[in-house]
PDB file of C-alpha atoms in Angstrom:
ATOM      1  CA  MET A 259     -36.419 -30.385  28.005  1.00  0.00           C
ATOM      2  CA  LYS A 260     -35.627 -33.242  30.218  1.00  0.00           C
ATOM      3  CA  GLU A 261     -32.399 -33.821  28.106  1.00  0.00           C
ATOM      4  CA  THR A 262     -31.418 -30.276  28.564  1.00  0.00           C
ATOM      5  CA  VAL A 263     -31.666 -30.428  32.333  1.00  0.00           C
ATOM      6  CA  LEU A 264     -29.672 -33.622  32.344  1.00  0.00           C
ATOM      7  CA  ARG A 265     -27.088 -32.153  30.111  1.00  0.00           C
ATOM      8  CA  ALA A 266     -26.719 -29.119  32.428  1.00  0.00           C
ATOM      9  CA  LEU A 267     -26.447 -31.311  35.507  1.00  0.00           C
ATOM     10  CA  PHE A 268     -23.665 -33.356  33.798  1.00  0.00           C
ATOM     11  CA  MET A 269     -21.851 -30.212  32.949  1.00  0.00           C
ATOM     12  CA  TRP A 270     -21.922 -28.980  36.500  1.00  0.00           C
ATOM     13  CA  LEU A 271     -20.663 -32.481  37.695  1.00  0.00           C
ATOM     14  CA  VAL A 272     -17.829 -32.327  35.212  1.00  0.00           C
ATOM     15  CA  LEU A 273     -16.840 -28.776  36.124  1.00  0.00           C
ATOM     16  CA  PHE A 274     -16.807 -29.831  39.859  1.00  0.00           C
ATOM     17  CA  ILE A 275     -14.716 -32.761  39.128  1.00  0.00           C
ATOM     18  CA  ILE A 276     -12.324 -30.620  37.318  1.00  0.00           C
ATOM     19  CA  LEU A 277     -12.377 -27.862  39.863  1.00  0.00           C
ATOM     20  CA  GLN A 278     -12.139 -29.955  43.064  1.00  0.00           C
ATOM     21  CA  PRO A 279      -8.374 -30.533  42.946  1.00  0.00           C
ATOM     22  CA  ILE A 280      -7.953 -26.800  42.506  1.00  0.00           C
ATOM     23  CA  PHE A 281     -10.014 -26.072  45.649  1.00  0.00           C
ATOM     24  CA  THR A 282      -8.182 -28.667  47.568  1.00  0.00           C
ATOM     25  CA  TYR A 283      -4.890 -27.177  46.705  1.00  0.00           C
ATOM     26  CA  ILE A 284      -6.178 -23.599  47.565  1.00  0.00           C
ATOM     27  CA  ASP A 285      -7.365 -24.921  51.053  1.00  0.00           C
ATOM     28  CA  TYR A 286      -3.916 -26.536  51.509  1.00  0.00           C
ATOM     29  CA  LEU A 287      -2.128 -23.392  50.658  1.00  0.00           C
ATOM     30  CA  LEU A 288      -4.224 -21.337  53.107  1.00  0.00           C
ATOM     31  CA  ASP A 289      -3.462 -23.840  55.785  1.00  0.00           C
ATOM     32  CA  LEU A 290       0.226 -23.567  54.914  1.00  0.00           C
ATOM     33  CA  GLN A 291       0.268 -19.800  55.241  1.00  0.00           C
ATOM     34  CA  VAL A 292      -1.314 -19.878  58.690  1.00  0.00           C
ATOM     35  CA  LYS A 293       1.372 -22.486  59.776  1.00  0.00           C
ATOM     36  CA  ALA A 294       4.235 -20.483  58.169  1.00  0.00           C
ATOM     37  CA  ASN A 295       2.999 -17.337  59.807  1.00  0.00           C
ATOM     38  CA  THR A 296       2.806 -19.264  63.245  1.00  0.00           C
ATOM     39  CA  SER A 297       6.430 -20.496  62.838  1.00  0.00           C
ATOM     40  CA  TYR A 298       7.432 -16.827  61.781  1.00  0.00           C
ATOM     41  CA  ILE A 299       5.902 -15.228  64.903  1.00  0.00           C
ATOM     42  CA  THR A 300       7.291 -17.908  67.188  1.00  0.00           C
ATOM     43  CA  GLN A 301      10.708 -17.512  66.022  1.00  0.00           C
ATOM     44  CA  LYS A 302      10.542 -13.780  66.292  1.00  0.00           C
ATOM     45  CA  ALA A 303       8.979 -14.219  69.919  1.00  0.00           C
ATOM     46  CA  ALA A 304      12.140 -16.105  70.998  1.00  0.00           C
ATOM     47  CA  THR A 305      14.433 -13.028  70.667  1.00  0.00           C
ATOM     48  CA  GLU A 306      11.839 -10.867  72.511  1.00  0.00           C
ATOM     49  CA  GLY A 307      10.843 -13.198  75.208  1.00  0.00           C
ATOM     50  CA  MET A 308       7.191 -12.782  74.340  1.00  0.00           C
ATOM     51  CA  VAL A 309       4.721 -12.029  71.514  1.00  0.00           C
ATOM     52  CA  THR A 310       4.587  -8.303  71.013  1.00  0.00           C
ATOM     53  CA  ALA A 311       1.799  -6.276  69.665  1.00  0.00           C
ATOM     54  CA  SER A 312       3.768  -5.310  66.456  1.00  0.00           C
ATOM     55  CA  MET A 313       4.432  -9.066  65.873  1.00  0.00           C
ATOM     56  CA  ARG A 314       0.643  -9.769  66.063  1.00  0.00           C
ATOM     57  CA  ASN A 315      -0.040  -6.820  63.771  1.00  0.00           C
ATOM     58  CA  GLU A 316       2.450  -8.089  61.328  1.00  0.00           C
ATOM     59  CA  VAL A 317       1.040 -11.520  61.213  1.00  0.00           C
ATOM     60  CA  ILE A 318      -2.519 -10.164  60.908  1.00  0.00           C
ATOM     61  CA  SER A 319      -1.361  -8.014  58.038  1.00  0.00           C
ATOM     62  CA  ASN A 320       0.235 -11.021  56.211  1.00  0.00           C
ATOM     63  CA  LEU A 321      -3.101 -13.066  56.686  1.00  0.00           C
ATOM     64  CA  LYS A 322      -5.199 -10.237  55.829  1.00  0.00           C
ATOM     65  CA  ALA A 323      -3.319  -9.790  52.527  1.00  0.00           C
ATOM     66  CA  ILE A 324      -4.331 -13.246  51.397  1.00  0.00           C
ATOM     67  CA  GLY A 325      -7.979 -12.905  52.129  1.00  0.00           C
ATOM     68  CA  PHE A 326      -8.608 -13.539  55.809  1.00  0.00           C
ATOM     69  CA  SER A 327     -10.722 -11.050  57.813  1.00  0.00           C
ATOM     70  CA  GLU A 328      -8.769  -9.051  60.299  1.00  0.00           C
ATOM     71  CA  ASP A 329     -11.419  -9.707  63.041  1.00  0.00           C
ATOM     72  CA  SER A 330     -11.412 -13.418  62.490  1.00  0.00           C
ATOM     73  CA  ILE A 331      -7.741 -14.015  63.116  1.00  0.00           C
ATOM     74  CA  GLU A 332      -6.836 -15.045  66.749  1.00  0.00           C
ATOM     75  CA  ILE A 333      -3.338 -15.063  67.935  1.00  0.00           C
ATOM     76  CA  THR A 334      -2.684 -16.329  71.498  1.00  0.00           C
ATOM     77  CA  SER A 335       0.506 -17.004  73.467  1.00  0.00           C
ATOM     78  CA  SER A 336       1.259 -19.041  76.533  1.00  0.00           C
ATOM     79  CA  THR A 337       2.269 -15.824  78.260  1.00  0.00           C
ATOM     80  CA  ASP A 338       1.910 -12.043  78.152  1.00  0.00           C
ATOM     81  CA  THR A 339       5.027 -11.387  80.135  1.00  0.00           C
ATOM     82  CA  ILE A 340       8.742 -11.708  79.044  1.00  0.00           C
ATOM     83  CA  GLN A 341      10.024 -15.150  79.508  1.00  0.00           C
ATOM     84  CA  GLU A 342      13.642 -15.346  80.664  1.00  0.00           C
ATOM     85  CA  ARG A 343      16.102 -17.282  78.609  1.00  0.00           C
ATOM     86  CA  LYS A 344      15.313 -21.183  78.250  1.00  0.00           C
ATOM     87  CA  GLN A 345      11.711 -20.863  79.242  1.00  0.00           C
ATOM     88  CA  ARG A 346       9.101 -22.221  76.741  1.00  0.00           C
ATOM     89  CA  ILE A 347       6.877 -20.004  74.638  1.00  0.00           C
ATOM     90  CA  ASP A 348       3.841 -21.296  72.925  1.00  0.00           C
ATOM     91  CA  VAL A 349       2.181 -19.458  70.134  1.00  0.00           C
ATOM     92  CA  TYR A 350      -1.172 -20.257  68.637  1.00  0.00           C
ATOM     93  CA  VAL A 351      -2.706 -18.820  65.542  1.00  0.00           C
ATOM     94  CA  THR A 352      -6.185 -19.614  64.140  1.00  0.00           C
ATOM     95  CA  ALA A 353      -8.151 -18.436  61.269  1.00  0.00           C
ATOM     96  CA  PRO A 354     -11.539 -19.385  59.824  1.00  0.00           C
ATOM     97  CA  ARG A 355     -11.494 -22.042  57.174  1.00  0.00           C
ATOM     98  CA  ILE A 356     -12.926 -20.819  53.943  1.00  0.00           C
ATOM     99  CA  ASN A 357     -15.587 -23.281  52.742  1.00  0.00           C
ATOM    100  CA  LEU A 358     -14.652 -23.814  49.132  1.00  0.00           C
ATOM    101  CA  PHE A 359     -16.767 -26.934  48.417  1.00  0.00           C
ATOM    102  CA  PRO A 360     -20.545 -26.891  47.864  1.00  0.00           C
ATOM    103  CA  TYR A 361     -20.980 -30.346  49.099  1.00  0.00           C
ATOM    104  CA  ASN A 362     -19.188 -32.686  51.530  1.00  0.00           C
ATOM    105  CA  PHE A 363     -19.248 -36.174  50.101  1.00  0.00           C
ATOM    106  CA  SER A 364     -17.350 -37.633  53.049  1.00  0.00           C
ATOM    107  CA  GLY A 365     -20.033 -37.230  55.484  1.00  0.00           C
ATOM    108  CA  VAL A 366     -17.429 -36.385  57.982  1.00  0.00           C
ATOM    109  CA  SER A 367     -17.470 -32.762  59.401  1.00  0.00           C
ATOM    110  CA  GLN A 368     -14.450 -30.619  58.335  1.00  0.00           C
ATOM    111  CA  PRO A 369     -12.532 -28.436  60.592  1.00  0.00           C
ATOM    112  CA  THR A 370     -13.994 -24.862  60.754  1.00  0.00           C
ATOM    113  CA  ARG A 371     -10.612 -23.054  61.453  1.00  0.00           C
ATOM    114  CA  TYR A 372      -7.087 -23.247  60.185  1.00  0.00           C
ATOM    115  CA  TYR A 373      -4.796 -23.867  63.161  1.00  0.00           C
ATOM    116  CA  GLY A 374      -1.091 -23.193  63.740  1.00  0.00           C
ATOM    117  CA  HIS A 375       0.929 -23.912  66.992  1.00  0.00           C
ATOM    118  CA  GLY A 376       4.569 -23.054  67.459  1.00  0.00           C
ATOM    119  CA  SER A 377       6.586 -23.746  70.603  1.00  0.00           C
ATOM    120  CA  ILE A 378      10.196 -22.447  71.247  1.00  0.00           C
ATOM    121  CA  MET A 379      12.554 -21.747  74.118  1.00  0.00           C
ATOM    122  CA  SER A 380      13.086 -18.086  74.968  1.00  0.00           C
ATOM    123  CA  GLU A 381      16.279 -16.605  73.963  1.00  0.00           C
ATOM    124  CA  TYR A 382      15.527 -13.226  75.712  1.00  0.00           C
ATOM    125  CA  LEU A 383      18.643 -11.369  77.092  1.00  0.00           C
ATOM    126  CA  ASP A 384      18.043  -8.646  79.666  1.00  0.00           C
TER     127      ASP A 384
END
């Protein structure tokens, strides 16, 4: 019986070692999606002079499609009013980090959210 338990533990360890790079890659891709959508909404905000509700909804739909909860996605901007041409617009997008790892071997706490920040000069023309 003791040998069966050790064999099961060994199999779980081997399975974890095999799957860990896949989990890391998935975590990287989710982070990349948050950053890509931040860049996308920032570039669209430049021509409008601000982040509009339709832009927010579009990014939320994009992130929701890959598994994030709609209520947990936060999109903020440095301003809620139209910025004239050559004024700075900052956009922040955060989403909760999905914990794919059953154990943290590093001992260092991992970030709890994916984070994207974009900054651009307004191109708004009245």
